[in-house]
Amino acid sequence: MKDYLVKATLFSGKVRAYAVRSTSLVREAQKRQDTWATASAALGRTLTITTMMGAMLKGEDTITVKIEGSGPLGAIITDGNAKGDVRGYVMQSHVDFPVNDIGKLDVKRAVGEGTLSIVKDLGLKDYFTGQVPLVSGEISEDFTYYFATSEQIPSAVGAGVLINPDHSVLAAGGFIVQLMPGAEEDIITKVETAIASVPPVSTLVQEGYTPEQMLQRLFASEEIQFLETMPVRFQCKCSKDRIIRAIKGLGQEEIKSMIEEDHGAEATCHFCNEVYHVSEAELTELLK
Ligand code: ZN
């Protein structure tokens, strides 16, 4: 089953909804970063939400999410775009704790206290930035708070990641439901009731709900208008060219010492862990 995302509206467009199955992309991130269970859950939830926030963008716009907490994970960095590409990493991937008192992966403990920052690159040097304190450390609640505070959009955000005992990813997915301006009181009540009565996202994901079924489970008898379906994937932007350009930016002296001392250079992409080798000859070429 491939990862994909659906966009939908309800109540004559006054409610906007997104749902995604992100199992493969979170699985790929886990493999590339070798994250342990609690780190995988934190990164996976963030990637899942970033995927949906990417889908809210247009054209070439991109979004970067940074969760900087005091916990052992250090920071979680993800980015995404409107085409369903997403990537991300955690500073410390080998973080795992016993499950918390409700039997869930203790993401809060791994994240700690700190901030959630969002940067949207909207092209033509137009940026949107927002930063909020982490209110929970469980990720979904922090994004809910972000939407309410920074974007003034009342939202319900849910993301769930299930991890196998061997640390591999069993399943992942999530949803975002947002109230548009003009949503009347009775709609707000209906949405709140729906959100309150739905099982945890991880349960829906475990039971194999498709993104459409997730929204149908949420809104039961309400009419959902599915607008669009799009594939989503873990996709890094790194390339040998980018690495070479970065090395070029270090300046002549630095490049000379790479040649003389190391006879080449090696760089690892934080996002996907791809290792790039730049030969002595390629470095010499840069000096010309
Ligand atoms: Zn990369």
GROMACS .gro file of C-alpha atoms and ligand atoms in nm:
model
  289
    1MET     CA    1   0.000   0.000   0.000
    2LYS     CA    2   0.143   0.332  -0.107
    3ASP     CA    3   0.146   0.648   0.100
    4TYR     CA    4  -0.099   0.913  -0.007
    5LEU     CA    5  -0.285   1.216   0.119
    6VAL     CA    6  -0.642   1.333   0.067
    7LYS     CA    7  -0.780   1.686   0.082
    8ALA     CA    8  -1.145   1.729   0.163
    9THR     CA    9  -1.403   1.982   0.273
   10LEU     CA   10  -1.720   1.952   0.480
   11PHE     CA   11  -2.009   2.171   0.583
   12SER     CA   12  -2.016   2.367   0.255
   13GLY     CA   13  -1.645   2.441   0.269
   14LYS     CA   14  -1.647   2.576   0.623
   15VAL     CA   15  -1.434   2.287   0.740
   16ARG     CA   16  -1.118   2.178   0.563
   17ALA     CA   17  -0.967   1.837   0.625
   18TYR     CA   18  -0.648   1.653   0.536
   19ALA     CA   19  -0.561   1.292   0.606
   20VAL     CA   20  -0.253   1.096   0.515
   21ARG     CA   21  -0.106   0.750   0.526
   22SER     CA   22   0.264   0.805   0.583
   23THR     CA   23   0.387   0.455   0.670
   24SER     CA   24   0.645   0.420   0.392
   25LEU     CA   25   0.793   0.766   0.427
   26VAL     CA   26   0.830   0.735   0.804
   27ARG     CA   27   0.975   0.388   0.752
   28GLU     CA   28   1.230   0.528   0.512
   29ALA     CA   29   1.325   0.808   0.752
   30GLN     CA   30   1.364   0.553   1.032
   31LYS     CA   31   1.593   0.335   0.819
   32ARG     CA   32   1.802   0.625   0.692
   33GLN     CA   33   1.847   0.782   1.036
   34ASP     CA   34   1.852   0.454   1.229
   35THR     CA   35   1.617   0.610   1.485
   36TRP     CA   36   1.514   0.412   1.792
   37ALA     CA   37   1.148   0.377   1.885
   38THR     CA   38   1.076   0.698   2.077
   39ALA     CA   39   1.284   0.904   1.832
   40SER     CA   40   1.100   0.739   1.540
   41ALA     CA   41   0.764   0.830   1.690
   42ALA     CA   42   0.868   1.195   1.739
   43LEU     CA   43   1.020   1.224   1.393
   44GLY     CA   44   0.738   1.025   1.231
   45ARG     CA   45   0.463   1.238   1.384
   46THR     CA   46   0.644   1.556   1.275
   47LEU     CA   47   0.698   1.422   0.923
   48THR     CA   48   0.333   1.319   0.897
   49ILE     CA   49   0.211   1.666   0.996
   50THR     CA   50   0.471   1.837   0.774
   51THR     CA   51   0.338   1.634   0.480
   52MET     CA   52  -0.012   1.770   0.538
   53MET     CA   53   0.112   2.125   0.591
   54GLY     CA   54   0.306   2.093   0.266
   55ALA     CA   55  -0.018   1.999   0.094
   56MET     CA   56  -0.168   2.330   0.212
   57LEU     CA   57   0.094   2.518   0.007
   58LYS     CA   58   0.089   2.607  -0.362
   59GLY     CA   59   0.332   2.574  -0.652
   60GLU     CA   60   0.696   2.589  -0.549
   61ASP     CA   61   0.629   2.699  -0.188
   62THR     CA   62   0.808   2.507   0.086
   63ILE     CA   63   0.774   2.467   0.460
   64THR     CA   64   1.039   2.404   0.724
   65VAL     CA   65   0.950   2.281   1.072
   66LYS     CA   66   1.189   2.302   1.363
   67ILE     CA   67   1.110   2.157   1.704
   68GLU     CA   68   1.379   2.256   1.949
   69GLY     CA   69   1.330   2.096   2.287
   70SER     CA   70   1.536   2.046   2.599
   71GLY     CA   71   1.496   1.667   2.581
   72PRO     CA   72   1.754   1.414   2.460
   73LEU     CA   73   1.636   1.430   2.096
   74GLY     CA   74   1.796   1.774   2.061
   75ALA     CA   75   1.594   1.902   1.769
   76ILE     CA   76   1.361   1.768   1.504
   77ILE     CA   77   1.394   1.930   1.163
   78THR     CA   78   1.163   1.854   0.872
   79ASP     CA   79   1.071   2.019   0.547
   80GLY     CA   80   0.811   1.962   0.281
   81ASN     CA   81   0.648   2.105  -0.029
   82ALA     CA   82   0.320   2.118  -0.217
   83LYS     CA   83   0.414   1.815  -0.428
   84GLY     CA   84   0.408   1.564  -0.145
   85ASP     CA   85   0.785   1.553  -0.088
   86VAL     CA   86   0.900   1.552   0.271
   87ARG     CA   87   1.225   1.485   0.457
   88GLY     CA   88   1.351   1.522   0.810
   89TYR     CA   89   1.583   1.416   1.086
   90VAL     CA   90   1.638   1.427   1.460
   91MET     CA   91   1.968   1.544   1.609
   92GLN     CA   92   1.999   1.239   1.834
   93SER     CA   93   1.851   0.934   1.668
   94HIS     CA   94   1.931   0.676   1.937
   95VAL     CA   95   1.665   0.779   2.187
   96ASP     CA   96   1.424   0.531   2.336
   97PHE     CA   97   1.232   0.526   2.664
   98PRO     CA   98   0.993   0.282   2.825
   99VAL     CA   99   0.631   0.351   2.728
  100ASN     CA  100   0.448   0.611   2.938
  101ASP     CA  101   0.169   0.540   3.187
  102ILE     CA  102  -0.095   0.519   2.913
  103GLY     CA  103   0.113   0.265   2.723
  104LYS     CA  104   0.233   0.503   2.450
  105LEU     CA  105   0.581   0.591   2.334
  106ASP     CA  106   0.704   0.867   2.562
  107VAL     CA  107   0.758   1.134   2.297
  108LYS     CA  108   0.710   1.417   2.545
  109ARG     CA  109   1.007   1.296   2.749
  110ALA     CA  110   1.226   1.271   2.439
  111VAL     CA  111   1.129   1.619   2.316
  112GLY     CA  112   1.120   1.814   2.642
  113GLU     CA  113   1.033   2.182   2.668
  114GLY     CA  114   1.111   2.436   2.401
  115THR     CA  115   0.972   2.585   2.083
  116LEU     CA  116   0.803   2.490   1.758
  117SER     CA  117   0.904   2.712   1.466
  118ILE     CA  118   0.758   2.719   1.118
  119VAL     CA  119   0.904   2.893   0.816
  120LYS     CA  120   0.709   2.898   0.492
  121ASP     CA  121   0.901   3.006   0.185
  122LEU     CA  122   0.630   3.152  -0.037
  123GLY     CA  123   0.859   3.253  -0.325
  124LEU     CA  124   0.981   3.597  -0.434
  125LYS     CA  125   1.152   3.640  -0.096
  126ASP     CA  126   0.815   3.624   0.077
  127TYR     CA  127   0.836   3.433   0.402
  128PHE     CA  128   0.588   3.346   0.672
  129THR     CA  129   0.738   3.262   1.008
  130GLY     CA  130   0.572   3.156   1.329
  131GLN     CA  131   0.701   3.035   1.661
  132VAL     CA  132   0.519   2.902   1.964
  133PRO     CA  133   0.630   2.739   2.287
  134LEU     CA  134   0.582   2.364   2.305
  135VAL     CA  135   0.268   2.314   2.509
  136SER     CA  136   0.291   1.938   2.530
  137GLY     CA  137   0.593   1.785   2.358
  138GLU     CA  138   0.365   1.516   2.215
  139ILE     CA  139   0.382   1.694   1.876
  140SER     CA  140   0.017   1.686   1.762
  141GLU     CA  141  -0.100   1.912   2.046
  142ASP     CA  142   0.189   2.146   1.977
  143PHE     CA  143   0.078   2.190   1.616
  144THR     CA  144  -0.281   2.240   1.729
  145TYR     CA  145  -0.157   2.523   1.950
  146TYR     CA  146   0.057   2.660   1.666
  147PHE     CA  147  -0.239   2.678   1.426
  148ALA     CA  148  -0.458   2.849   1.684
  149THR     CA  149  -0.195   3.100   1.790
  150SER     CA  150   0.022   3.175   1.488
  151GLU     CA  151  -0.225   3.125   1.206
  152GLN     CA  152  -0.549   3.191   1.398
  153ILE     CA  153  -0.704   2.879   1.246
  154PRO     CA  154  -0.881   2.656   1.500
  155SER     CA  155  -0.755   2.309   1.412
  156ALA     CA  156  -0.746   1.953   1.534
  157VAL     CA  157  -0.420   1.778   1.456
  158GLY     CA  158  -0.357   1.406   1.501
  159ALA     CA  159  -0.057   1.198   1.403
  160GLY     CA  160   0.027   0.843   1.502
  161VAL     CA  161   0.326   0.617   1.449
  162LEU     CA  162   0.341   0.251   1.547
  163ILE     CA  163   0.678   0.088   1.599
  164ASN     CA  164   0.763  -0.283   1.586
  165PRO     CA  165   0.970  -0.438   1.869
  166ASP     CA  166   1.272  -0.442   1.633
  167HIS     CA  167   1.244  -0.060   1.595
  168SER     CA  168   1.110  -0.076   1.239
  169VAL     CA  169   0.796   0.122   1.154
  170LEU     CA  170   0.470  -0.071   1.144
  171ALA     CA  171   0.237   0.208   1.039
  172ALA     CA  172   0.197   0.585   1.039
  173GLY     CA  173  -0.067   0.840   0.949
  174GLY     CA  174  -0.260   1.143   1.061
  175PHE     CA  175  -0.518   1.410   0.998
  176ILE     CA  176  -0.570   1.784   1.026
  177VAL     CA  177  -0.919   1.932   1.049
  178GLN     CA  178  -0.954   2.311   1.031
  179LEU     CA  179  -1.241   2.553   1.082
  180MET     CA  180  -1.259   2.818   0.814
  181PRO     CA  181  -1.376   3.172   0.890
  182GLY     CA  182  -1.753   3.184   0.906
  183ALA     CA  183  -1.800   2.838   1.055
  184GLU     CA  184  -2.111   2.871   1.270
  185GLU     CA  185  -2.146   2.758   1.629
  186ASP     CA  186  -2.333   2.437   1.541
  187ILE     CA  187  -2.058   2.334   1.299
  188ILE     CA  188  -1.794   2.403   1.561
  189THR     CA  189  -1.984   2.187   1.809
  190LYS     CA  190  -2.018   1.905   1.556
  191VAL     CA  191  -1.645   1.912   1.477
  192GLU     CA  192  -1.549   1.922   1.844
  193THR     CA  193  -1.776   1.627   1.918
  194ALA     CA  194  -1.631   1.433   1.625
  195ILE     CA  195  -1.273   1.496   1.735
  196ALA     CA  196  -1.349   1.408   2.096
  197SER     CA  197  -1.508   1.075   2.010
  198VAL     CA  198  -1.251   0.943   1.764
  199PRO     CA  199  -1.003   0.677   1.885
  200PRO     CA  200  -0.633   0.771   1.894
  201VAL     CA  201  -0.487   0.809   1.543
  202SER     CA  202  -0.242   0.529   1.613
  203THR     CA  203  -0.540   0.296   1.659
  204LEU     CA  204  -0.690   0.402   1.325
  205VAL     CA  205  -0.353   0.354   1.160
  206GLN     CA  206  -0.308   0.014   1.321
  207GLU     CA  207  -0.650  -0.097   1.201
  208GLY     CA  208  -0.546  -0.012   0.846
  209TYR     CA  209  -0.778   0.285   0.787
  210THR     CA  210  -0.717   0.460   0.457
  211PRO     CA  211  -0.697   0.841   0.469
  212GLU     CA  212  -1.056   0.856   0.336
  213GLN     CA  213  -1.176   0.611   0.600
  214MET     CA  214  -1.004   0.813   0.871
  215LEU     CA  215  -1.212   1.119   0.781
  216GLN     CA  216  -1.525   0.905   0.742
  217ARG     CA  217  -1.465   0.759   1.086
  218LEU     CA  218  -1.429   1.111   1.222
  219PHE     CA  219  -1.735   1.258   1.059
  220ALA     CA  220  -1.960   0.952   1.040
  221SER     CA  221  -2.281   1.062   0.871
  222GLU     CA  222  -2.162   1.402   0.751
  223GLU     CA  223  -2.108   1.453   0.383
  224ILE     CA  224  -1.739   1.470   0.296
  225GLN     CA  225  -1.630   1.619  -0.034
  226PHE     CA  226  -1.300   1.465  -0.135
  227LEU     CA  227  -1.120   1.721  -0.348
  228GLU     CA  228  -0.786   1.571  -0.427
  229THR     CA  229  -0.563   1.270  -0.372
  230MET     CA  230  -0.187   1.300  -0.396
  231PRO     CA  231   0.103   1.061  -0.346
  232VAL     CA  232   0.352   1.154  -0.072
  233ARG     CA  233   0.710   1.038  -0.025
  234PHE     CA  234   1.037   1.081   0.157
  235GLN     CA  235   1.242   1.281  -0.090
  236CYS     CA  236   1.568   1.459  -0.020
  237LYS     CA  237   1.691   1.762  -0.211
  238CYS     CA  238   2.060   1.691  -0.168
  239SER     CA  239   2.289   1.624  -0.462
  240LYS     CA  240   2.659   1.614  -0.540
  241ASP     CA  241   2.623   1.955  -0.710
  242ARG     CA  242   2.484   2.110  -0.392
  243ILE     CA  243   2.766   1.963  -0.185
  244ILE     CA  244   3.024   2.097  -0.430
  245ARG     CA  245   2.861   2.440  -0.423
  246ALA     CA  246   2.872   2.435  -0.041
  247ILE     CA  247   3.242   2.343  -0.045
  248LYS     CA  248   3.308   2.621  -0.294
  249GLY     CA  249   3.152   2.862  -0.045
  250LEU     CA  250   3.410   2.764   0.217
  251GLY     CA  251   3.682   2.954   0.029
  252GLN     CA  252   4.022   2.885  -0.126
  253GLU     CA  253   4.216   2.825   0.194
  254GLU     CA  254   3.975   2.566   0.328
  255ILE     CA  255   3.969   2.382  -0.005
  256LYS     CA  256   4.349   2.385  -0.023
  257SER     CA  257   4.373   2.226   0.320
  258MET     CA  258   4.117   1.961   0.221
  259ILE     CA  259   4.340   1.872  -0.071
  260GLU     CA  260   4.666   1.876   0.120
  261GLU     CA  261   4.550   1.713   0.442
  262ASP     CA  262   4.265   1.483   0.338
  263HIS     CA  263   4.321   1.442  -0.037
  264GLY     CA  264   3.948   1.484  -0.087
  265ALA     CA  265   3.634   1.561   0.109
  266GLU     CA  266   3.341   1.367   0.245
  267ALA     CA  267   3.005   1.513   0.337
  268THR     CA  268   2.696   1.349   0.484
  269CYS     CA  269   2.347   1.487   0.427
  270HIS     CA  270   2.170   1.535   0.763
  271PHE     CA  271   1.833   1.469   0.611
  272CYS     CA  272   1.891   1.140   0.431
  273ASN     CA  273   2.233   1.026   0.554
  274GLU     CA  274   2.363   0.998   0.198
  275VAL     CA  275   2.744   1.022   0.194
  276TYR     CA  276   2.909   1.223  -0.083
  277HIS     CA  277   3.273   1.187  -0.175
  278VAL     CA  278   3.450   1.472  -0.348
  279SER     CA  279   3.781   1.369  -0.501
  280GLU     CA  280   4.110   1.555  -0.490
  281ALA     CA  281   4.071   1.623  -0.862
  282GLU     CA  282   3.725   1.771  -0.814
  283LEU     CA  283   3.854   1.992  -0.535
  284THR     CA  284   4.146   2.108  -0.750
  285GLU     CA  285   3.896   2.194  -1.021
  286LEU     CA  286   3.715   2.422  -0.770
  287LEU     CA  287   4.031   2.625  -0.713
  288LYS     CA  288   4.048   2.727  -1.078
  289ZN      ZN  289   1.994   1.425   0.150
   0.00000   0.00000   0.00000
